[in-house]
Structures are given as structure tokens and as C-alpha cells.
Amino acid sequence: HSVAVLGAPFSKGQKRGGVENGPKAIRDAGLIERLSHLDYPVHDFGDLSFQHLEKDEPYMHVPFPRTVGRANKLLSGAVSNAVGAGHTTIMLGGDHSLAIGSVEGHAKQRPDLCLIWVDAHADINTPFTSPSGNLHGQSVAFMLKELQNKMPELPGFSWVKPFLSAKDLVYIGLRDVDPGEYDILKDLGVQYFTMRDIDRLGIQRVMEVTFDHLLSRKQRPIHLSFDIDAMDPSLAPATGTPVNGGLTYREGIWITEEIHNTGLLSVMDLVEVNPDLGASREAVESTASMAVDVIASALGQTREG
Ligand SMILES: N[C@](CCCC[B-](O)(O)O)(CCN1CCC(O)CC1)C(=O)O
Ligand SMILES: [Mn+2]
Ligand SMILES: [Mn+2]
């Protein structure tokens, strides 16, 4: 089948400018060229254009709720259309609040989807538990049915009905989880692999257990939401919330090669590349190049030629 690339130049899920330039940085690193060498057509849908709403006062300590909610409603429609047209869809961020629209739009077409969240962070704070208020750290909380009674009615998000069960989610790469998030993960019994788990089990075993957890009862579409900050900051320094002790290049590529080999990848997010935060041009280029390698290997690029 074919691949659709969709840019989402958006930054209001957090406070550091520049992540809206992520899609351009990833494209400039040669994404479309690299994908065109794989064996299916690539459709570049270009970048969405998001409105910045004038009046958008914080709700509790959550900045820009209406702008973030509106952006995700637009993204949801775009992802739903791309998946509905039969494309394997790549969403380029932009900050990780965009996963709300990306996964919701995917689930409109494929309600049986499962979600693999590769990230240093759990992004499962509610507005009540979030230390920052930033919505890029709350994305998963909007998706889970089990958290419905823990979420306030955030302005701009009335269109989001929780659509995912905790058992349909697996985290890989966690190493910076807030206390409130830890309580939620434990209460809901979410399956997660921290960097310590990866050190103990090895990435091959982590992927075996992940697929057994998500796919053993029945095969179903995979949504991969890949935060570039899952990678070690030495490989992806140009990002908003870097955390030491991340995935090696080979661990990251093992994850995406194994997901490709299931034949079930349906939508992939690649988020949090912030070209303004690289200390040098090389730092920006290595971050964007890492993003291209991760996407290309999820779509079938192999190391054995
Ligand atoms: N959990 C954090 C970070 C979210 C990162 C979002 B991303 O999409 O990049 O995964 C807060 C993390 N917090 C930052 C300050 C530290 O001292 C403690 C951890 C939050 O603000 O919710
Ligand atoms: Mn992160
Ligand atoms: Mn994230």
C-alpha cells in the first residue's frame, strides 16, 4: 500500500518555541527522498495550517487549551481521511499534544487499534497532576476510558471522547515519570518498559513481550507514537525535554524494524524535534537525521540491504 506524510507544525502543547519547525527540519533531512527508495508510493500532503486563537486564557494552569484542542480536531480529520484513503500515515510534529488528534483520528477509522508509545515520558498527566500544565505531557490522559472521571471539561476538548483501554497501550523508553503519572500507570495496570527494564531484558525481549501483550489474542492495527526524546540526547539533542540515559541508535531501530515486520503499522507520529534547541547546526542535523532513520526503518528500510 501507499504512505502519506502529513506535517503538523504546532508548538502550543508546550512553552519552547521552535518545535513548530520540526516538520521542515525532518523534510530538509531528506525524509521524502529516503521513503521514495522503499517499494511503495509516497504522498506528501504538506503541512496543516493551524489557527492561533486570540482569546485563549489558561484553564487551571493549562496554557492555550482552545488552540491545542482546535489544532487536534483539525489533525484528527486529516489523519482519519489519510487512513480512510488506505495510506500508512506518518504525522510529523510538532509537540506531542498532537497525538491526541492523531490517535483519535486513527481510532475513528480503526477502533481496534493498539498504541505503542516510545518516549522518555509517559505523557499521561491530567490537568490536576501535571507539574507544568503543558498539554504535551497529558496527551494519553485524553484517550483513556479509565481516566474519564479524572479529567476536567477542558475548553477546546469537548469533541474528544475517550476511545482507548489501558490494556491496549504499551510504553517503551520511560525514564522521567512524574509522581501523579506513576500512580495512574499503577492504578490502571498499564504495561510499560522503562530504560531499566530494557537494560534488564534487552530490547528484543521487550518487543516480544510488547507484541504478545497487544497482538496475541488478535492482530490489529498499530499506532506508533514516537517521541524523539526517547532516543539518548547524544543522538537527538534538539528537543524540548531531553533526559539522559536514552535508547541507543540500535535499540531505537530494533523497535521500528520489529514494528515494520509485524506488517500492522497503520499510523506513526514522529514528534518533538525542535531545530531551535540544537546547540549547533550539526546537533539539529543529527536530530533530524535520527528522526528520518526511525521513520524509514518503521516503513521497511533494512540494515541488511
Ligand atoms: N512530565 C512533564 C514533561 C512532559 C514531556 C512531554 B513529551 O512530549 O516531551 O514527552 C514534566 C517533566 N518534569 C520536568 C521537570 C523535571 O524537574 C521533572 C520532570 C510534564 O510537563 O508533564
Ligand atoms: Mn518525551
Ligand atoms: Mn512525548
PDB file of N, CA and C in Angstrom, residues 4 8 11 17 41 52 83 116 156 175 182 203 215 221 226 241 275 293:
ATOM      1  N   ALA A   4       1.407   8.116   3.360  1.00  0.00           N
ATOM      2  CA  ALA A   4       1.079   9.541   3.366  1.00  0.00           C
ATOM      3  C   ALA A   4       1.932  10.224   4.428  1.00  0.00           C
ATOM      4  N   ALA A   8       2.629  18.627  10.794  1.00  0.00           N
ATOM      5  CA  ALA A   8       1.809  19.337  11.786  1.00  0.00           C
ATOM      6  C   ALA A   8       2.700  20.312  12.544  1.00  0.00           C
ATOM      7  N   SER A  11       3.119  24.043  18.210  1.00  0.00           N
ATOM      8  CA  SER A  11       4.002  24.105  19.380  1.00  0.00           C
ATOM      9  C   SER A  11       3.289  24.428  20.688  1.00  0.00           C
ATOM     10  N   GLY A  17       9.575  27.690  21.967  1.00  0.00           N
ATOM     11  CA  GLY A  17       9.387  27.953  20.549  1.00  0.00           C
ATOM     12  C   GLY A  17      10.329  27.105  19.708  1.00  0.00           C
ATOM     13  N   PRO A  41       4.325   3.841  -3.192  1.00  0.00           N
ATOM     14  CA  PRO A  41       4.204   5.275  -3.485  1.00  0.00           C
ATOM     15  C   PRO A  41       4.144   6.102  -2.207  1.00  0.00           C
ATOM     16  N   HIS A  52      -4.077  30.387  15.326  1.00  0.00           N
ATOM     17  CA  HIS A  52      -3.799  30.704  16.731  1.00  0.00           C
ATOM     18  C   HIS A  52      -4.961  31.547  17.231  1.00  0.00           C
ATOM     19  N   VAL A  83      -5.947   7.762   6.596  1.00  0.00           N
ATOM     20  CA  VAL A  83      -6.096   6.324   6.896  1.00  0.00           C
ATOM     21  C   VAL A  83      -7.263   5.759   6.079  1.00  0.00           C
ATOM     22  N   ILE A 116       1.515   1.983  20.700  1.00  0.00           N
ATOM     23  CA  ILE A 116       2.860   1.809  21.250  1.00  0.00           C
ATOM     24  C   ILE A 116       3.476   3.202  21.382  1.00  0.00           C
ATOM     25  N   GLY A 156     -12.170  23.467  24.539  1.00  0.00           N
ATOM     26  CA  GLY A 156     -11.489  23.101  23.302  1.00  0.00           C
ATOM     27  C   GLY A 156     -11.414  21.602  23.087  1.00  0.00           C
ATOM     28  N   ARG A 175      11.825   7.092  31.424  1.00  0.00           N
ATOM     29  CA  ARG A 175      12.886   7.337  32.384  1.00  0.00           C
ATOM     30  C   ARG A 175      12.696   8.658  33.140  1.00  0.00           C
ATOM     31  N   TYR A 182       2.947   8.089  37.700  1.00  0.00           N
ATOM     32  CA  TYR A 182       3.280   6.758  38.212  1.00  0.00           C
ATOM     33  C   TYR A 182       2.050   6.134  38.878  1.00  0.00           C
ATOM     34  N   ILE A 203      16.296  -5.295  24.345  1.00  0.00           N
ATOM     35  CA  ILE A 203      15.222  -4.728  23.523  1.00  0.00           C
ATOM     36  C   ILE A 203      14.477  -5.820  22.740  1.00  0.00           C
ATOM     37  N   LEU A 215      -0.974  -8.216  20.723  1.00  0.00           N
ATOM     38  CA  LEU A 215      -1.407  -8.851  19.472  1.00  0.00           C
ATOM     39  C   LEU A 215      -1.744 -10.337  19.594  1.00  0.00           C
ATOM     40  N   PRO A 221      -4.430  -3.091  13.964  1.00  0.00           N
ATOM     41  CA  PRO A 221      -3.547  -2.013  13.519  1.00  0.00           C
ATOM     42  C   PRO A 221      -2.740  -1.436  14.685  1.00  0.00           C
ATOM     43  N   PHE A 226       6.009   8.060  18.408  1.00  0.00           N
ATOM     44  CA  PHE A 226       7.445   8.065  18.700  1.00  0.00           C
ATOM     45  C   PHE A 226       7.898   9.487  19.026  1.00  0.00           C
ATOM     46  N   THR A 241      12.553  18.427  25.954  1.00  0.00           N
ATOM     47  CA  THR A 241      12.705  17.876  27.303  1.00  0.00           C
ATOM     48  C   THR A 241      13.662  16.687  27.270  1.00  0.00           C
ATOM     49  N   PRO A 275      14.236  22.249  16.081  1.00  0.00           N
ATOM     50  CA  PRO A 275      15.506  22.694  15.481  1.00  0.00           C
ATOM     51  C   PRO A 275      16.093  23.942  16.147  1.00  0.00           C
ATOM     52  N   ASP A 293      15.787   8.269  10.072  1.00  0.00           N
ATOM     53  CA  ASP A 293      16.155   6.846  10.192  1.00  0.00           C
ATOM     54  C   ASP A 293      15.059   6.055  10.902  1.00  0.00           C
TER      55      ASP A 293
END
